[in-house]
C-alpha cells in the first residue's frame, strides 16, 4: 500500500511537471507572438488573414521546417524574425535556445 501510494504520488508529480513545462512553452510562444517587432506577429498576420500563417499551420501545409526557414530567412514582405525572437524577454529569462523558442512559437500558433 505504501509503495502504491509512493508510485501514485510519483506519477502525479511527473504529470504536474510535464503540464507545467507545456504551459511555460505556450506562454513563451504567446509572448513572442504578441511582442515580436514591438507590435507582434499579429499586426501582419491577424488581419484579413492575408498571409495565412495560423491557417496554414493548423492545416498542416506549413510544417515546422518551412516555418523555421521563413523565420530565419524572411520571405517577401515577411521580415527575418529570429533575432527579434531571441531578444524577447521571456525567451531570455527561460534560457531558451533558438530551437526551443521556435518550438514554443510554433506550438502556440498551432493551438491558437
Ligand atoms: C511587417 C509585417 C509582418 C510581421 C510583423 C510578421 N510577418 Fe510573417 N509574413 C508577412 C508577410 C507579408 C508574409 C507573406 C510573405 C510572402 O509569402 O511573400 C509573411 C509570411 C510568414 C510566414 C510564411 C507563411 C506561409 O504560409 O508560407 C511565416 C511562417 C511567418 N510569416 C511567420 C511570422 C511570425 C512567427 C511573425 C512574428 C515573429 C511574423 N511572421 C511577423 C508579414 C509579417
CSV table of C-alpha atoms and ligand atoms in Angstrom, one decimal:
chain,number,residue,atom,x,y,z
A,1,UNK,CA,0.0,0.0,0.0
A,2,UNK,CA,2.7,2.4,1.0
A,3,UNK,CA,4.6,1.5,-2.2
A,4,UNK,CA,1.5,2.1,-4.3
A,5,UNK,CA,0.9,5.5,-2.8
A,6,UNK,CA,4.5,6.4,-3.4
A,7,UNK,CA,4.2,5.3,-7.0
A,8,UNK,CA,1.0,7.3,-7.4
A,9,UNK,CA,2.5,10.4,-5.9
A,10,UNK,CA,5.4,10.0,-8.3
A,11,UNK,CA,3.1,9.7,-11.3
A,12,UNK,CA,1.1,12.7,-10.2
A,13,UNK,CA,4.2,14.8,-9.7
A,14,UNK,CA,5.5,13.8,-13.1
A,15,UNK,CA,2.2,14.7,-14.7
A,16,UNK,CA,2.2,18.1,-13.0
A,17,UNK,CA,5.7,18.9,-14.1
A,18,UNK,CA,5.0,17.9,-17.7
A,19,UNK,CA,2.0,20.1,-17.8
A,20,UNK,CA,3.9,23.0,-16.2
A,21,UNK,CA,6.6,22.7,-18.9
A,22,UNK,CA,3.9,22.7,-21.6
A,23,UNK,CA,2.2,25.7,-20.1
A,24,UNK,CA,5.5,27.6,-19.9
A,25,UNK,CA,6.2,26.8,-23.5
A,26,UNK,CA,2.8,28.0,-24.7
A,27,UNK,CA,3.1,31.1,-22.5
A,28,UNK,CA,6.5,31.9,-24.1
A,29,UNK,CA,5.2,31.3,-27.6
A,30,UNK,CA,2.4,33.7,-26.8
A,31,UNK,CA,4.7,36.4,-25.6
A,32,UNK,CA,6.8,36.1,-28.7
A,33,UNK,CA,3.7,36.2,-30.9
A,34,UNK,CA,2.4,39.3,-29.1
A,35,UNK,CA,5.6,41.2,-28.8
A,36,UNK,CA,7.9,40.5,-31.7
A,37,UNK,CA,8.8,43.7,-33.5
A,38,UNK,CA,7.2,45.6,-30.7
A,39,UNK,CA,3.7,45.1,-32.1
A,40,UNK,CA,3.6,41.3,-32.5
A,41,UNK,CA,3.3,38.9,-35.4
A,42,UNK,CA,-0.5,39.5,-35.4
A,43,UNK,CA,-0.1,43.1,-36.7
A,44,UNK,CA,0.5,41.5,-40.1
A,45,UNK,CA,-0.9,38.0,-39.6
A,46,UNK,CA,-4.2,38.5,-37.8
A,47,UNK,CA,-5.5,41.0,-40.3
A,48,UNK,CA,-7.6,39.9,-43.3
A,49,UNK,CA,-6.0,36.5,-42.9
A,50,UNK,CA,-3.7,37.7,-45.7
A,51,UNK,CA,-0.6,35.7,-45.2
A,52,UNK,CA,-2.4,32.7,-43.8
A,53,UNK,CA,0.1,31.9,-41.1
A,54,UNK,CA,-2.2,30.3,-38.5
A,55,UNK,CA,-4.5,28.7,-41.0
A,56,UNK,CA,-1.6,27.0,-42.9
A,57,UNK,CA,0.0,25.7,-39.6
A,58,UNK,CA,-3.4,24.3,-38.5
A,59,UNK,CA,-4.0,22.8,-41.9
A,60,UNK,CA,-0.6,21.1,-41.8
A,61,UNK,CA,0.6,22.8,-45.0
A,62,UNK,CA,3.2,24.9,-43.2
A,63,UNK,CA,5.4,22.4,-41.3
A,64,UNK,CA,7.9,23.2,-38.6
A,65,UNK,CA,10.8,23.2,-41.0
A,66,UNK,CA,9.2,25.6,-43.5
A,67,UNK,CA,8.1,27.8,-40.6
A,68,UNK,CA,11.7,27.9,-39.3
A,69,UNK,CA,13.1,28.7,-42.8
A,70,UNK,CA,10.8,31.7,-43.2
A,71,UNK,CA,11.6,33.0,-39.7
A,72,UNK,CA,15.3,32.7,-40.4
A,73,UNK,CA,15.4,34.0,-43.9
A,74,UNK,CA,12.3,36.1,-44.3
A,75,UNK,CA,10.1,35.9,-47.4
A,76,UNK,CA,8.8,38.8,-49.5
A,77,UNK,CA,7.1,41.2,-47.0
A,78,UNK,CA,7.9,38.9,-44.1
A,79,UNK,CA,10.9,40.2,-42.2
A,80,UNK,CA,13.6,37.9,-40.8
A,81,UNK,CA,12.5,37.3,-37.2
A,82,UNK,CA,14.9,35.0,-35.4
A,83,UNK,CA,16.9,37.9,-33.9
A,84,UNK,CA,13.8,39.6,-32.8
A,85,UNK,CA,12.5,36.4,-31.2
A,86,UNK,CA,15.8,35.8,-29.3
A,87,UNK,CA,15.6,39.4,-27.9
A,88,UNK,CA,12.2,38.6,-26.3
A,89,UNK,CA,12.5,38.9,-22.5
A,90,UNK,CA,10.5,35.7,-21.8
A,91,UNK,CA,12.8,33.7,-24.1
A,92,UNK,CA,15.9,35.1,-22.4
A,93,UNK,CA,14.5,34.5,-19.0
A,94,UNK,CA,13.8,30.9,-19.8
A,95,UNK,CA,17.2,30.5,-21.3
A,96,UNK,CA,15.7,29.1,-24.5
A,97,UNK,CA,17.8,28.2,-27.5
A,98,UNK,CA,16.6,29.2,-31.0
A,99,UNK,CA,15.2,25.7,-31.4
A,100,UNK,CA,13.2,25.9,-28.2
A,101,UNK,CA,11.9,29.4,-28.9
A,102,UNK,CA,10.7,28.3,-32.4
A,103,UNK,CA,9.1,25.2,-30.9
A,104,UNK,CA,7.2,27.3,-28.4
A,105,UNK,CA,6.1,29.8,-31.0
A,106,UNK,CA,5.0,27.1,-33.5
A,107,UNK,CA,3.2,25.3,-30.7
A,108,UNK,CA,1.4,28.4,-29.6
A,109,UNK,CA,0.3,29.3,-33.1
A,110,UNK,CA,-0.9,25.6,-33.7
A,111,UNK,CA,-3.2,25.9,-30.7
A,112,UNK,CA,-4.3,29.5,-31.2
B,1,LIG,C1,5.6,43.6,-41.2
B,1,LIG,C2,4.6,42.5,-41.3
B,1,LIG,C3,4.9,41.2,-40.7
B,1,LIG,C4,5.3,40.9,-39.4
B,1,LIG,C5,5.5,41.8,-38.2
B,1,LIG,C6,5.4,39.4,-39.4
B,1,LIG,N1,5.1,38.9,-40.6
B,1,LIG,FE1,5.2,36.9,-41.2
B,1,LIG,N2,4.7,37.4,-43.1
B,1,LIG,C7,4.4,38.7,-43.5
B,1,LIG,C8,4.1,38.6,-45.0
B,1,LIG,C9,3.7,39.8,-45.8
B,1,LIG,C10,4.2,37.3,-45.3
B,1,LIG,C11,3.9,36.7,-46.7
B,1,LIG,C12,5.3,36.6,-47.5
B,1,LIG,C13,5.2,36.0,-48.8
B,1,LIG,O1,4.5,34.9,-49.0
B,1,LIG,O2,5.7,36.6,-49.8
B,1,LIG,C14,4.5,36.5,-44.1
B,1,LIG,C15,4.7,35.2,-44.1
B,1,LIG,C16,5.1,34.5,-43.0
B,1,LIG,C17,5.3,33.0,-43.0
B,1,LIG,C18,5.2,32.1,-44.1
B,1,LIG,C19,3.7,31.7,-44.2
B,1,LIG,C20,3.5,30.7,-45.3
B,1,LIG,O3,2.4,30.0,-45.3
B,1,LIG,O4,4.3,30.5,-46.2
B,1,LIG,C21,5.6,32.7,-41.7
B,1,LIG,C22,5.9,31.3,-41.1
B,1,LIG,C23,5.5,33.9,-40.9
B,1,LIG,N3,5.2,35.0,-41.7
B,1,LIG,C24,5.7,34.0,-39.5
B,1,LIG,C25,5.8,35.2,-38.8
B,1,LIG,C26,6.0,35.2,-37.3
B,1,LIG,C27,6.1,34.0,-36.5
B,1,LIG,C28,6.0,36.5,-37.0
B,1,LIG,C29,6.3,37.1,-35.6
B,1,LIG,C30,7.6,36.7,-35.1
B,1,LIG,C31,5.8,37.3,-38.2
B,1,LIG,N4,5.6,36.4,-39.3
B,1,LIG,C32,5.7,38.7,-38.3
B,1,LIG,C33,4.4,39.8,-42.8
B,1,LIG,C34,4.8,39.9,-41.5
